[in-house]
Coordinates of C-alpha atoms in Angstrom, one line a residue:
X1 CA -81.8 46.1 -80.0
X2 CA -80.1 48.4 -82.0
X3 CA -83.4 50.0 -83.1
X4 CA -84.1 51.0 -79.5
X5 CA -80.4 52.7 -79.3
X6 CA -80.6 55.0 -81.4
X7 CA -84.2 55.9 -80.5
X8 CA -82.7 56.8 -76.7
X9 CA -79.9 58.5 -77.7
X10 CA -82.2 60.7 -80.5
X11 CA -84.8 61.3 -77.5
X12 CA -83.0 63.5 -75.3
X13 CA -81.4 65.8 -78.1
X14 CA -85.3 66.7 -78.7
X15 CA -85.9 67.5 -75.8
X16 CA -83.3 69.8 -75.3
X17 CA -84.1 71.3 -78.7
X18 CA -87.5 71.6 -77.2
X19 CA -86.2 72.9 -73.7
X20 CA -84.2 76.1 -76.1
X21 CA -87.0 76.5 -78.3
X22 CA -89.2 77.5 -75.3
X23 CA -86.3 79.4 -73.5
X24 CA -85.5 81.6 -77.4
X25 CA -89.7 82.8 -76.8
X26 CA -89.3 84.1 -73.4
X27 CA -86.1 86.0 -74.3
X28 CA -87.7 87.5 -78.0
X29 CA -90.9 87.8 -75.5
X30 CA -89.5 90.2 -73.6
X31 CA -87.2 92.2 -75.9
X32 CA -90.2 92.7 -77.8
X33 CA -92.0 94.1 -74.2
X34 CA -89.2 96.7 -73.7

């Protein structure tokens, strides 16, 4: 039980990482297309 916890509360802080990752490309994308 506890296992599963701390998987669900890891999972969502990865995807965010994920969601900031993608969102830091578009911005250096398009400083680097002025």
């Amino acid at each position: 039980m506890q296992e599963q916890n701390i998987i669900s509360e890891i999972e969502p802080s990865r995807v965010s990482v994920l969601y900031i990752n993608d969102e830091m490309q578009k911005v250096a994308h398009s400083i680097t297309s002025l």
